[in-house]
Coordinates of C-alpha atoms and ligand atoms in Angstrom, one line a residue:
Chain A
M261 CA 26.2 -35.9 -11.3
S262 CA 24.8 -34.4 -8.1
I263 CA 21.5 -33.5 -6.7
L264 CA 21.7 -30.2 -5.0
V265 CA 19.8 -29.6 -1.7
Y266 CA 19.1 -26.1 -0.3
I267 CA 19.4 -26.4 3.5
E268 CA 18.2 -23.9 6.1
H269 CA 19.6 -23.5 9.5
A270 CA 18.4 -21.8 12.7
E271 CA 20.1 -21.2 16.0
G272 CA 23.3 -22.8 15.0
A273 CA 21.9 -26.1 13.6
I274 CA 20.6 -27.3 10.3
K275 CA 16.8 -27.4 10.5
K276 CA 15.3 -30.9 10.8
T277 CA 13.1 -30.4 7.8
S278 CA 16.2 -29.6 5.7
L279 CA 17.9 -32.8 7.0
E280 CA 14.8 -34.7 5.9
A281 CA 15.2 -33.1 2.5
V282 CA 18.8 -34.3 2.4
S283 CA 17.6 -37.9 3.3
Y284 CA 15.0 -37.6 0.5
A285 CA 17.6 -36.5 -2.0
K286 CA 19.9 -39.4 -0.9
E287 CA 17.2 -41.9 -1.7
L288 CA 16.5 -40.2 -5.0
A289 CA 20.2 -40.1 -5.8
A290 CA 20.6 -43.8 -5.1
L291 CA 18.0 -44.5 -7.7
E292 CA 19.7 -42.4 -10.3
G293 CA 23.4 -43.2 -9.4
Q294 CA 24.1 -39.7 -8.2
D295 CA 25.5 -38.1 -5.1
V296 CA 24.1 -35.3 -2.9
V297 CA 25.6 -31.9 -2.4
A298 CA 24.0 -29.5 0.0
V299 CA 24.2 -25.7 -0.1
A300 CA 24.0 -23.5 3.0
L301 CA 23.9 -19.7 3.2
G302 CA 24.9 -17.4 6.0
T303 CA 26.8 -17.8 9.2
I304 CA 26.9 -21.2 10.8
E305 CA 29.7 -23.4 12.2
E306 CA 31.4 -25.8 9.9
S307 CA 30.9 -28.7 12.4
A308 CA 27.1 -28.0 12.3
L309 CA 27.1 -28.1 8.5
G310 CA 28.9 -31.4 8.6
Q311 CA 25.7 -32.8 10.0
A312 CA 24.2 -32.8 6.5
G313 CA 26.5 -35.7 5.9
T314 CA 24.8 -37.9 8.4
A315 CA 21.6 -37.4 6.5
G316 CA 23.3 -38.3 3.2
A317 CA 25.1 -35.4 1.7
S318 CA 28.7 -36.0 0.6
K319 CA 29.6 -32.3 0.5
V320 CA 28.2 -29.0 1.8
L321 CA 28.9 -25.8 -0.1
H322 CA 28.9 -22.9 2.3
V323 CA 28.4 -19.3 1.3
N324 CA 29.7 -17.7 4.5
D325 CA 28.3 -14.2 4.0
E326 CA 26.5 -12.6 6.9
K327 CA 24.4 -10.6 4.5
L328 CA 22.6 -13.9 3.8
N329 CA 21.7 -14.6 7.5
A330 CA 18.4 -13.0 7.3
G331 CA 16.1 -14.7 4.8
V332 CA 16.6 -12.3 1.9
I333 CA 14.6 -14.2 -0.7
Q334 CA 16.1 -12.8 -3.9
A335 CA 19.7 -13.2 -2.7
H336 CA 19.0 -16.7 -1.6
A337 CA 17.6 -17.6 -4.9
D338 CA 20.5 -16.1 -6.7
A339 CA 23.1 -17.9 -4.5
V340 CA 21.4 -21.2 -4.9
A341 CA 21.1 -20.8 -8.7
Q342 CA 24.9 -20.2 -8.8
A343 CA 25.5 -23.3 -6.7
F344 CA 23.2 -25.3 -9.0
E345 CA 25.2 -24.3 -12.1
K346 CA 28.5 -24.9 -10.4
V347 CA 27.6 -28.4 -9.3
G348 CA 26.1 -29.1 -12.7
A349 CA 23.0 -30.4 -11.1
Q350 CA 19.7 -31.2 -12.9
T351 CA 17.6 -31.6 -9.7
L352 CA 17.2 -29.3 -6.7
V353 CA 15.6 -30.6 -3.5
L354 CA 14.5 -28.5 -0.6
A355 CA 12.1 -28.6 2.4
K356 CA 8.8 -26.9 2.1
S357 CA 8.9 -23.9 4.4
S358 CA 8.1 -20.2 4.5
L359 CA 11.5 -19.3 3.1
G360 CA 11.9 -22.4 1.0
D361 CA 8.7 -21.8 -1.0
A362 CA 9.6 -18.2 -1.7
V363 CA 13.1 -19.1 -2.9
A364 CA 11.9 -22.2 -4.9
A365 CA 9.4 -20.2 -6.9
R366 CA 12.1 -17.7 -8.1
L367 CA 14.5 -20.5 -8.8
S368 CA 12.1 -22.3 -11.0
V369 CA 12.1 -19.3 -13.3
K370 CA 15.8 -18.6 -13.0
L371 CA 16.8 -22.2 -13.7
D372 CA 13.9 -22.9 -16.1
A373 CA 13.1 -25.9 -13.9
G374 CA 9.7 -27.5 -13.3
L375 CA 8.7 -27.1 -9.7
V376 CA 6.5 -29.3 -7.6
S377 CA 5.7 -28.4 -4.0
N378 CA 4.3 -30.5 -1.1
V379 CA 6.0 -33.6 -2.5
V380 CA 5.2 -36.6 -0.4
A381 CA 7.0 -39.5 -2.1
L382 CA 9.9 -40.3 -4.3
P383 CA 9.2 -39.7 -8.0
E384 CA 8.2 -42.4 -10.4
T385 CA 10.5 -42.3 -13.3
N386 CA 9.5 -45.1 -15.7
G387 CA 7.8 -43.3 -18.5
G388 CA 7.9 -39.6 -17.5
Y389 CA 8.9 -38.1 -14.1
K390 CA 5.8 -38.3 -12.0
V391 CA 5.8 -36.7 -8.5
K392 CA 3.1 -37.3 -5.9
R393 CA 2.1 -34.1 -4.1
S394 CA -0.5 -33.3 -1.5
I395 CA -3.3 -31.0 -2.8
Y396 CA -6.6 -29.6 -1.5
T397 CA -4.9 -28.9 1.8
G398 CA -4.2 -32.6 2.4
K399 CA -7.7 -33.8 1.3
A400 CA -6.2 -35.5 -1.8
F401 CA -3.0 -36.2 -3.8
A402 CA -2.0 -35.5 -7.4
F403 CA 0.6 -37.0 -9.6
S404 CA 2.2 -34.3 -11.5
E405 CA 4.7 -35.0 -14.3
I406 CA 7.6 -32.6 -14.6
T407 CA 8.2 -32.0 -18.3
T408 CA 11.4 -29.9 -18.1
D409 CA 14.9 -31.3 -17.9
R410 CA 15.7 -29.5 -14.7
K411 CA 13.5 -30.2 -11.7
I412 CA 12.8 -28.7 -8.3
L413 CA 11.1 -30.7 -5.6
A414 CA 9.9 -29.0 -2.4
V415 CA 9.4 -31.9 0.1
K416 CA 6.7 -31.9 2.7
K417 CA 7.7 -32.8 6.3
N418 CA 7.6 -36.5 7.2
A419 CA 7.4 -37.5 3.5
V420 CA 10.2 -40.0 3.6
G421 CA 11.5 -39.7 7.1
L422 CA 14.9 -38.8 8.4
K423 CA 17.9 -41.2 8.2
T424 CA 21.0 -40.2 10.0
D425 CA 23.4 -43.1 9.4
G426 CA 25.9 -41.3 7.1
D427 CA 29.2 -39.8 7.9
A428 CA 30.0 -36.1 8.4
A429 CA 30.2 -34.2 5.1
S430 CA 33.1 -32.2 3.9
V431 CA 32.5 -28.5 3.9
E432 CA 33.7 -26.3 1.0
A433 CA 33.5 -22.5 0.8
L434 CA 31.6 -21.1 -2.2
E435 CA 31.9 -17.6 -3.5
V436 CA 28.9 -16.2 -5.2
N437 CA 28.2 -12.9 -7.0
L438 CA 25.2 -11.1 -5.6
P439 CA 24.0 -7.8 -7.1
E440 CA 22.8 -5.0 -4.8
S441 CA 19.4 -5.4 -6.3
D442 CA 19.1 -8.7 -4.5
F443 CA 18.9 -6.8 -1.3
V444 CA 16.1 -4.4 -2.2
A445 CA 13.7 -6.0 0.2
K446 CA 15.5 -5.7 3.6
I447 CA 14.7 -7.5 6.8
T448 CA 14.6 -4.9 9.5
A449 CA 13.7 -7.0 12.5
T450 CA 12.6 -10.5 13.6
D451 CA 10.4 -11.5 16.3
K452 CA 10.9 -15.1 17.0
A453 CA 9.7 -17.2 19.9
T454 CA 13.1 -18.7 21.0
G455 CA 13.5 -21.9 22.8
E456 CA 10.1 -23.1 21.9
I457 CA 9.6 -26.0 19.5
S458 CA 8.6 -24.7 16.1
L459 CA 5.2 -25.8 15.2
P460 CA 5.7 -26.7 11.5
E461 CA 8.7 -28.9 12.4
A462 CA 7.4 -30.4 15.6
D463 CA 7.0 -34.2 16.0
I464 CA 4.3 -33.9 18.6
I465 CA 1.8 -31.1 18.9
V466 CA -0.8 -30.4 21.6
S467 CA -3.4 -28.1 20.3
G468 CA -6.3 -26.3 22.1
G469 CA -9.6 -25.0 20.8
R470 CA -12.4 -22.8 22.0
G471 CA -13.3 -25.6 24.5
L472 CA -10.4 -24.3 26.7
K473 CA -12.6 -21.2 27.4
G474 CA -9.9 -18.6 27.7
P475 CA -6.1 -17.9 27.6
E476 CA -5.9 -18.2 31.4
N477 CA -6.4 -22.0 31.0
W478 CA -3.6 -22.5 28.5
N479 CA -1.3 -23.7 31.2
L480 CA -3.2 -27.0 30.9
I481 CA -2.2 -27.3 27.2
E482 CA 1.4 -26.1 27.9
D483 CA 1.9 -28.6 30.8
L484 CA 0.9 -31.5 28.6
A485 CA 3.0 -30.2 25.8
K486 CA 6.0 -29.9 28.1
A487 CA 5.6 -33.4 29.4
M488 CA 5.4 -34.8 25.9
G489 CA 8.2 -32.6 24.5
A490 CA 5.6 -31.1 22.1
A491 CA 4.9 -27.8 20.4
T492 CA 1.6 -26.1 21.1
G493 CA -1.0 -25.2 18.5
C494 CA -4.6 -23.8 18.4
S495 CA -7.7 -23.4 16.3
K496 CA -8.5 -20.3 14.4
P497 CA -11.0 -18.7 16.7
V498 CA -8.5 -19.0 19.5
S499 CA -5.8 -17.0 17.6
D500 CA -8.5 -14.7 16.2
S501 CA -9.5 -13.8 19.8
G502 CA -5.9 -13.2 20.7
W503 CA -5.7 -16.0 23.2
R504 CA -2.7 -17.4 21.4
P505 CA -0.3 -15.9 18.8
H506 CA -1.2 -16.1 15.2
H507 CA 1.7 -18.4 14.3
E508 CA 0.1 -21.2 16.4
H509 CA -3.1 -21.3 14.4
V510 CA -3.4 -24.6 12.7
G511 CA -5.5 -25.4 9.7
Q512 CA -6.5 -24.6 6.1
T513 CA -5.7 -20.9 6.6
G514 CA -3.1 -21.4 9.2
V515 CA -0.1 -23.6 9.6
K516 CA -0.3 -27.1 8.0
V517 CA 1.3 -29.6 10.2
A518 CA 2.5 -33.2 9.8
P519 CA 3.6 -34.5 13.2
S520 CA 3.8 -38.1 14.4
L521 CA 1.2 -37.2 17.0
Y522 CA -1.4 -34.5 17.1
V523 CA -3.4 -34.1 20.3
A524 CA -6.5 -31.9 19.8
V525 CA -8.2 -30.7 23.0
G526 CA -11.6 -28.8 22.9
I527 CA -11.5 -28.5 19.1
S528 CA -14.6 -29.4 17.2
G529 CA -12.8 -30.6 14.1
A530 CA -14.3 -28.3 11.5
I531 CA -13.2 -29.3 8.0
Q532 CA -10.9 -26.2 7.8
H533 CA -9.1 -27.3 10.9
L534 CA -8.9 -30.9 9.8
A535 CA -7.4 -29.8 6.5
G536 CA -4.3 -28.6 8.3
V537 CA -3.8 -31.7 10.4
N538 CA -4.8 -34.7 8.2
A539 CA -1.1 -35.4 7.4
S540 CA -0.5 -36.4 11.1
K541 CA 0.4 -40.0 11.7
Y542 CA -1.7 -40.3 14.8
I543 CA -4.5 -38.1 16.1
V544 CA -5.8 -38.0 19.7
V545 CA -9.0 -36.1 20.4
I546 CA -10.3 -35.0 23.7
N547 CA -13.7 -33.4 23.6
K548 CA -16.8 -33.5 25.8
D549 CA -19.1 -33.8 22.9
P550 CA -19.2 -37.4 21.6
E551 CA -20.6 -36.1 18.3
A552 CA -17.6 -33.7 17.6
P553 CA -16.6 -34.3 14.0
F554 CA -12.9 -34.6 15.1
F555 CA -13.6 -38.1 16.5
K556 CA -14.1 -39.3 12.9
A557 CA -10.6 -38.3 12.0
A558 CA -9.0 -39.5 15.3
D559 CA -7.1 -42.7 16.1
Y560 CA -7.7 -42.4 19.8
G561 CA -10.3 -40.4 21.6
I562 CA -11.5 -39.6 25.1
V563 CA -15.0 -38.2 25.6
G564 CA -14.9 -35.9 28.6
D565 CA -14.1 -32.5 30.1
A566 CA -10.7 -31.2 29.1
F567 CA -10.3 -29.5 32.5
E568 CA -10.6 -32.8 34.2
I569 CA -8.6 -34.9 31.7
L570 CA -5.6 -32.7 30.9
P571 CA -4.1 -32.6 34.4
K572 CA -4.5 -36.4 34.8
L573 CA -3.0 -37.0 31.3
T574 CA -0.1 -34.8 32.0
E575 CA 0.7 -36.7 35.2
A576 CA 0.4 -40.0 33.4
V577 CA 2.8 -38.9 30.7
K578 CA 5.2 -37.6 33.3
A579 CA 5.1 -40.9 35.1
L580 CA 6.5 -42.5 31.9
K581 CA 9.8 -40.6 32.1
Chain B
M292 CA -1.0 3.9 -7.2
K293 CA -1.9 1.1 -9.6
I294 CA -2.7 -2.2 -7.8
L295 CA -3.2 -5.6 -9.4
V296 CA -4.8 -8.4 -7.3
C297 CA -4.7 -11.9 -8.7
I298 CA -7.4 -14.2 -7.5
T299 CA -8.0 -18.0 -7.8
H300 CA -11.4 -19.6 -8.4
V301 CA -11.4 -22.6 -6.0
P302 CA -13.8 -25.1 -4.4
D303 CA -15.3 -23.8 -1.1
T304 CA -13.3 -24.8 1.9
T305 CA -16.0 -27.3 3.0
S306 CA -16.1 -29.1 -0.3
K307 CA -15.9 -32.9 -0.4
I308 CA -13.1 -33.6 -2.8
Q309 CA -13.8 -36.4 -5.4
F310 CA -12.5 -37.3 -8.8
T311 CA -14.1 -38.9 -11.9
E312 CA -13.0 -40.5 -15.1
N313 CA -10.6 -43.0 -13.5
N314 CA -9.2 -40.4 -11.1
T315 CA -8.1 -38.0 -13.8
Q316 CA -10.7 -35.2 -13.4
F317 CA -11.8 -33.2 -10.5
D318 CA -15.5 -33.8 -9.8
K319 CA -17.3 -30.5 -9.7
T320 CA -20.7 -32.0 -8.8
G321 CA -22.3 -30.0 -6.0
V322 CA -19.1 -28.0 -5.5
Q323 CA -19.4 -24.2 -4.9
F324 CA -16.6 -22.1 -6.1
I325 CA -15.2 -19.1 -4.2
I326 CA -12.4 -16.5 -4.3
G327 CA -9.4 -18.3 -2.7
P328 CA -9.5 -17.4 1.0
Y329 CA -5.9 -16.1 1.0
D330 CA -6.7 -14.1 -2.2
D331 CA -9.7 -12.6 -0.3
Y332 CA -7.2 -11.2 2.3
A333 CA -5.1 -9.7 -0.5
L334 CA -8.2 -8.1 -2.1
A335 CA -9.4 -6.7 1.2
R336 CA -6.1 -5.0 1.9
A337 CA -5.9 -3.7 -1.7
V338 CA -9.3 -2.1 -1.4
E339 CA -8.1 -0.3 1.8
L340 CA -4.9 0.8 0.1
R341 CA -6.7 2.1 -3.0
D342 CA -9.1 4.0 -0.8
Q343 CA -6.2 5.5 1.1
T344 CA -3.9 6.4 -1.7
G345 CA -6.2 6.8 -4.7
G346 CA -5.3 5.2 -8.0
S347 CA -6.8 2.0 -9.3
L348 CA -7.4 -1.6 -8.4
T349 CA -7.6 -4.3 -11.1
V350 CA -8.5 -7.8 -10.2
L351 CA -7.2 -10.6 -12.5
N352 CA -7.9 -14.3 -12.9
V353 CA -6.5 -16.8 -15.3
G354 CA -9.4 -19.0 -16.1
E355 CA -12.2 -20.1 -18.4
A356 CA -15.6 -18.3 -18.6
E357 CA -17.0 -20.2 -15.6
T358 CA -14.8 -18.0 -13.3
E359 CA -16.6 -14.8 -14.2
P360 CA -19.0 -14.9 -11.2
T361 CA -15.9 -15.0 -8.9
L362 CA -14.5 -12.0 -10.7
R363 CA -17.8 -10.2 -10.4
K364 CA -17.7 -10.9 -6.7
A365 CA -14.3 -9.2 -6.5
L366 CA -15.7 -6.2 -8.3
A367 CA -18.6 -6.1 -5.8
I368 CA -16.0 -6.1 -2.9
G369 CA -14.4 -3.1 -4.4
A370 CA -12.1 -3.7 -7.4
D371 CA -12.5 -1.1 -10.2
E372 CA -12.1 -3.4 -13.1
A373 CA -11.6 -7.1 -13.7
V374 CA -9.6 -9.0 -16.2
R375 CA -10.0 -12.7 -17.2
I376 CA -7.1 -14.2 -19.1
N377 CA -9.0 -16.8 -21.1
A378 CA -7.3 -20.1 -20.5
F379 CA -7.3 -23.1 -18.4
P380 CA -4.8 -22.5 -15.6
S381 CA -2.8 -25.7 -16.4
D382 CA 0.2 -25.1 -14.1
S383 CA 1.9 -22.4 -11.9
L384 CA 4.4 -21.5 -14.6
F385 CA 1.7 -21.0 -17.2
V386 CA -0.4 -18.8 -14.8
A387 CA 2.6 -16.8 -13.7
N388 CA 3.6 -16.2 -17.4
Q389 CA 0.1 -14.8 -18.1
I390 CA 0.1 -12.6 -15.0
A391 CA 3.6 -11.3 -15.6
H392 CA 2.9 -10.5 -19.2
Y393 CA -0.3 -8.6 -18.3
A394 CA 1.4 -6.8 -15.4
K395 CA 4.3 -5.7 -17.5
E396 CA 2.0 -3.9 -19.9
G397 CA 0.1 -2.3 -17.2
N398 CA 3.0 -1.0 -15.1
Y399 CA 1.5 -1.9 -11.7
D400 CA 3.1 -0.6 -8.6
L401 CA 1.9 -3.3 -6.3
I402 CA 0.8 -6.8 -7.1
L403 CA -1.0 -8.7 -4.4
M404 CA -2.2 -12.3 -4.3
G405 CA -2.9 -15.0 -1.7
R406 CA 0.0 -16.9 -0.3
E407 CA -1.3 -20.0 -2.0
S408 CA -4.4 -21.3 -3.7
I409 CA -6.4 -23.8 -1.7
D410 CA -6.7 -26.3 -4.5
F411 CA -3.1 -27.0 -5.5
N412 CA -1.5 -25.3 -2.5
G413 CA 1.6 -24.5 -4.6
G414 CA 2.4 -21.0 -3.2
M415 CA 4.6 -20.4 -6.2
V416 CA 2.9 -18.0 -8.5
H417 CA 3.8 -14.8 -6.7
G418 CA 7.5 -15.7 -6.6
M419 CA 7.5 -16.7 -10.2
V420 CA 5.7 -13.5 -11.3
A421 CA 8.2 -11.4 -9.3
E422 CA 11.2 -13.2 -10.8
M423 CA 9.8 -12.7 -14.3
L424 CA 9.3 -9.0 -13.6
G425 CA 12.6 -8.6 -11.9
V426 CA 11.1 -7.2 -8.7
P427 CA 11.2 -8.3 -5.0
S428 CA 8.6 -10.8 -3.8
V429 CA 7.6 -11.3 -0.2
S430 CA 5.4 -14.1 1.2
P431 CA 3.5 -14.9 3.4
V432 CA 2.8 -11.3 4.3
M433 CA 0.5 -10.6 7.3
K434 CA 0.9 -6.8 7.4
L435 CA 1.5 -4.3 4.6
E436 CA 1.7 -0.6 4.9
I437 CA 2.7 1.9 2.2
E438 CA 4.7 5.1 3.2
G439 CA 5.5 7.0 0.0
E440 CA 7.6 4.6 -2.1
T441 CA 8.4 2.4 0.8
V442 CA 6.5 -0.8 1.6
K443 CA 6.6 -2.0 5.2
M444 CA 5.7 -5.6 5.8
A445 CA 5.6 -8.3 8.4
R446 CA 6.1 -11.8 7.1
E447 CA 5.3 -15.1 8.9
I448 CA 8.2 -17.4 9.4
E449 CA 8.4 -20.7 11.4
G450 CA 7.5 -19.8 14.9
G451 CA 7.5 -16.0 14.5
K452 CA 7.6 -12.9 12.3
E453 CA 10.1 -11.1 10.1
Y454 CA 9.7 -7.3 9.5
L455 CA 10.7 -6.1 6.0
E456 CA 11.0 -3.0 4.0
A457 CA 11.1 -2.7 0.3
K458 CA 10.4 -0.2 -2.5
L459 CA 7.7 -0.3 -5.0
P460 CA 7.2 -2.2 -7.3
L461 CA 6.7 -5.4 -5.4
V462 CA 4.8 -8.6 -5.4
A463 CA 3.4 -10.0 -2.2
G464 CA 1.6 -13.2 -1.3
C465 CA -0.9 -12.4 1.5
Q466 CA -2.5 -14.1 4.4
E467 CA -4.4 -13.0 7.5
P468 CA -4.4 -10.8 9.5
I469 CA -3.4 -8.4 6.7
A470 CA -7.0 -7.1 6.6
E471 CA -10.6 -8.2 7.5
W472 CA -12.4 -10.0 4.6
K473 CA -14.8 -7.6 3.0
I474 CA -18.4 -8.8 2.3
P475 CA -20.0 -7.3 -0.8
N476 CA -22.9 -5.0 0.1
M477 CA -25.9 -4.2 -2.1
R478 CA -24.4 -1.1 -3.6
G479 CA -21.2 -3.1 -4.4
I480 CA -23.2 -5.8 -6.1
M481 CA -25.2 -3.3 -8.2
S482 CA -22.2 -1.4 -9.3
A483 CA -20.2 -4.6 -10.1
R484 CA -22.7 -5.2 -12.9
T485 CA -21.6 -2.1 -14.7
K486 CA -17.9 -2.3 -14.0
P487 CA -15.7 -3.5 -16.9
L488 CA -14.7 -7.2 -17.1
N489 CA -12.3 -7.6 -19.9
V490 CA -11.4 -10.9 -21.5
V491 CA -7.9 -11.2 -22.8
E492 CA -6.4 -14.1 -24.7
A493 CA -3.4 -16.0 -23.3
V494 CA 0.1 -15.1 -24.5
N495 CA 2.0 -18.4 -24.6
D496 CA 1.4 -21.9 -23.6
K497 CA 4.6 -22.8 -21.8
T498 CA 4.1 -25.2 -18.9
A499 CA 6.6 -27.2 -16.8
T500 CA 4.3 -29.7 -15.2
K501 CA 1.3 -31.7 -16.2
T502 CA -1.0 -33.3 -13.6
V503 CA -1.9 -36.8 -14.8
S504 CA -4.0 -38.3 -12.1
Y505 CA -5.4 -37.9 -8.6
E506 CA -5.7 -40.1 -5.5
L507 CA -7.7 -39.9 -2.3
P508 CA -6.1 -40.7 1.0
P509 CA -7.0 -44.1 2.5
T510 CA -10.1 -43.9 4.8
K511 CA -9.4 -43.8 8.5
G512 CA -10.3 -46.8 10.7
A513 CA -12.7 -46.2 13.6
V514 CA -11.5 -44.2 16.6
K515 CA -10.4 -46.2 19.6
L516 CA -12.3 -44.7 22.6
I517 CA -10.7 -44.7 26.0
D518 CA -12.5 -44.2 29.2
K519 CA -12.0 -40.7 30.7
D520 CA -11.2 -42.3 34.1
N521 CA -8.4 -44.3 32.6
V522 CA -6.1 -41.9 30.9
E523 CA -3.1 -44.2 31.7
E524 CA -4.6 -46.5 29.0
L525 CA -4.2 -43.8 26.4
V526 CA -0.6 -43.2 27.4
K527 CA 0.1 -47.0 27.1
L528 CA -1.4 -47.1 23.7
L529 CA 0.6 -44.1 22.5
Q530 CA 3.7 -45.7 23.8
N531 CA 3.3 -49.3 22.8
E532 CA 0.9 -49.4 19.9
A533 CA 1.4 -46.1 18.1
K534 CA 5.0 -45.8 19.4
V535 CA 4.9 -42.0 19.4
L536 CA 5.8 -41.4 23.0
Ligands
FAD212 C1 -12.5 -20.0 4.9 C2 -12.3 -20.5 6.3 C3 -11.1 -20.9 6.7 C4 -10.9 -21.4 8.0 N1 -9.7 -21.8 8.4 C5 -9.5 -22.4 9.6 C6 -8.2 -22.9 10.1 O1 -7.3 -22.8 9.3 N2 -8.1 -23.4 11.3 C7 -9.2 -23.5 12.1 O2 -9.0 -24.1 13.2 N3 -10.4 -23.1 11.8 C8 -10.6 -22.5 10.6 N4 -11.8 -22.0 10.2 C9 -12.9 -22.0 11.3 C10 -13.5 -23.3 11.4 O3 -14.6 -23.4 10.5 C11 -14.1 -23.5 12.9 O4 -14.9 -22.4 13.2 C12 -13.0 -23.6 13.9 O5 -12.0 -24.6 13.6 C13 -13.6 -24.0 15.3 O6 -12.7 -23.9 16.3 P1 -12.9 -24.7 17.7 O7 -13.1 -26.1 17.3 O8 -11.8 -24.3 18.6 O9 -14.2 -24.0 18.3 P2 -15.7 -24.6 18.4 O10 -16.2 -24.9 17.1 O11 -16.3 -23.6 19.3 O12 -15.5 -25.9 19.2 C14 -15.1 -26.0 20.5 C15 -15.1 -27.5 20.8 O13 -14.7 -27.7 22.2 C16 -15.6 -28.6 22.8 N5 -15.5 -28.3 24.3 C17 -16.1 -27.2 24.9 N6 -15.9 -27.3 26.2 C18 -15.1 -28.4 26.4 C19 -14.5 -28.9 27.6 N7 -14.6 -28.4 28.8 N8 -13.8 -30.1 27.4 C20 -13.6 -30.6 26.2 N9 -14.2 -30.1 25.1 C21 -14.9 -29.0 25.2 C22 -16.9 -28.5 22.2 O14 -17.6 -29.7 22.3 C23 -16.5 -28.2 20.7 O15 -16.4 -29.4 20.0 C24 -12.0 -21.5 8.9 C25 -13.3 -21.1 8.5 C26 -13.4 -20.6 7.2 C27 -14.8 -20.1 6.8

């Protein structure tokens, strides 16, 4: 039997979070003596799809239909459901994402499959099927037992890590039947920051708060981010005041991130901000107030003025390369 | 237009999260419960739409009697009537089933809710409800306008936005900046007391998951402070100790 993985792609490549989902499925499949089949929707090169193999898929089913390029949620759910039935899978794995969540919810009803989101570890299967998930915006974990035969797991970034030691997967075309009604909600335009590193997928993030004083100082954050190969983020008041675009706002009500390194500059560390970053492996805090709550959550800290420290830090990182 | 807004009853964002009974129960001691912050955005936008287009605004919660103050608050913010489906919200599927059943009977044009609850962060209920009703679902929606039968939306995606159009009926999971949160005023609070809050029994008890226990993350060790005049030291630690550069 196979575990099916729904993979997303952007700019001609499979998303890293989706490759992580494939790696996760591969480990799960090994426990259960299964193999991993991925399903991709829309236009993308076969060679790029083969990449799913390096992360552990033996085959990729490709629905090569340009109508599926934009993230039409209902059509994606329908196509994946048909792939699921075709493969005869019992388990679907996908990366937690804006599109993934929306598709997974519809699929759980369509397939009559118990769905757990924000999964952070492989399931425990002795006596029930218990899945560890992040809850309370990262402030705790729950163990949820899936009681249905069919299962859907939406995996949080950095849950098991990415392994890329497999071979390229074979790609097979898949035909699906999609009714017109799947396209009732139409995407009319997208407005995507191209070339930038996407915040939810970034491995390093440099984030600025109100301590940066204004948008005119953001070059200090951007320079450090560039030197580190990082994405940029910000606190809520920063995006509320329009200093930075909304999609950079990190926290409980913004983007939740799980990078290897989160650098917080001039951010106080209010509990709502921490809630979005507490899954980071390492946190560096730069703040002139030694009492800033963020220091309690940090691994490394510098007490001092961001305007003084950032240029020096950027130079020191550049000197590494 | 008939609008239904589904709200969660969740611990305040600053709550300290703790568990009791051998990590099997959430510890409510000292915890203040609020309308889910994302649901607050949905409600605020619904009040504006109702005021613009006329019609009615119903607010719904699947929960036990303790959630009624939260529903009253939603009435004070501007909902016309409230409904409590009397059951413990045991999992997303269960909650979605209750909402879908209620919504089907009421023929709502627009169903709004938050993109996710801030307790279980599932973000699944809106999609499940829409699938059960056979209508489109869009989430997370940061802008929503109604022009006749057409709904124009902006949806957040990784690193940007997507603009969408759909026809009513529709289910949307909302987030900022779809509207400014509304704070109940004295008139709202007074009128909320006389607005109807109907209690309805649950329709079926189908669940797909069961949460058996909880765990807190390990406590963090103390921060390693580095002198501000020695940033090279930080870079060294990040490279050699944390191995992240
Ligand atoms: C329901 C709800 C949800 C929320 N969700 C979020 C969320 O998702 N994300 C979020 O971020 N916030 C959220 N908030 C807001 C949150 O409570 C804080 O208000 C916010 O995080 C503060 O942002 P800040 O740290 O940038 O600003 P401030 O609190 O103003 O802190 C600025 C910090 O910069 C430091 N500083 C000032 N000058 C310098 C300098 N020159 N060099 C170095 N340091 C300096 C100061 O010491 C201070 O610590 C939410 C609030 C509520 C009520």
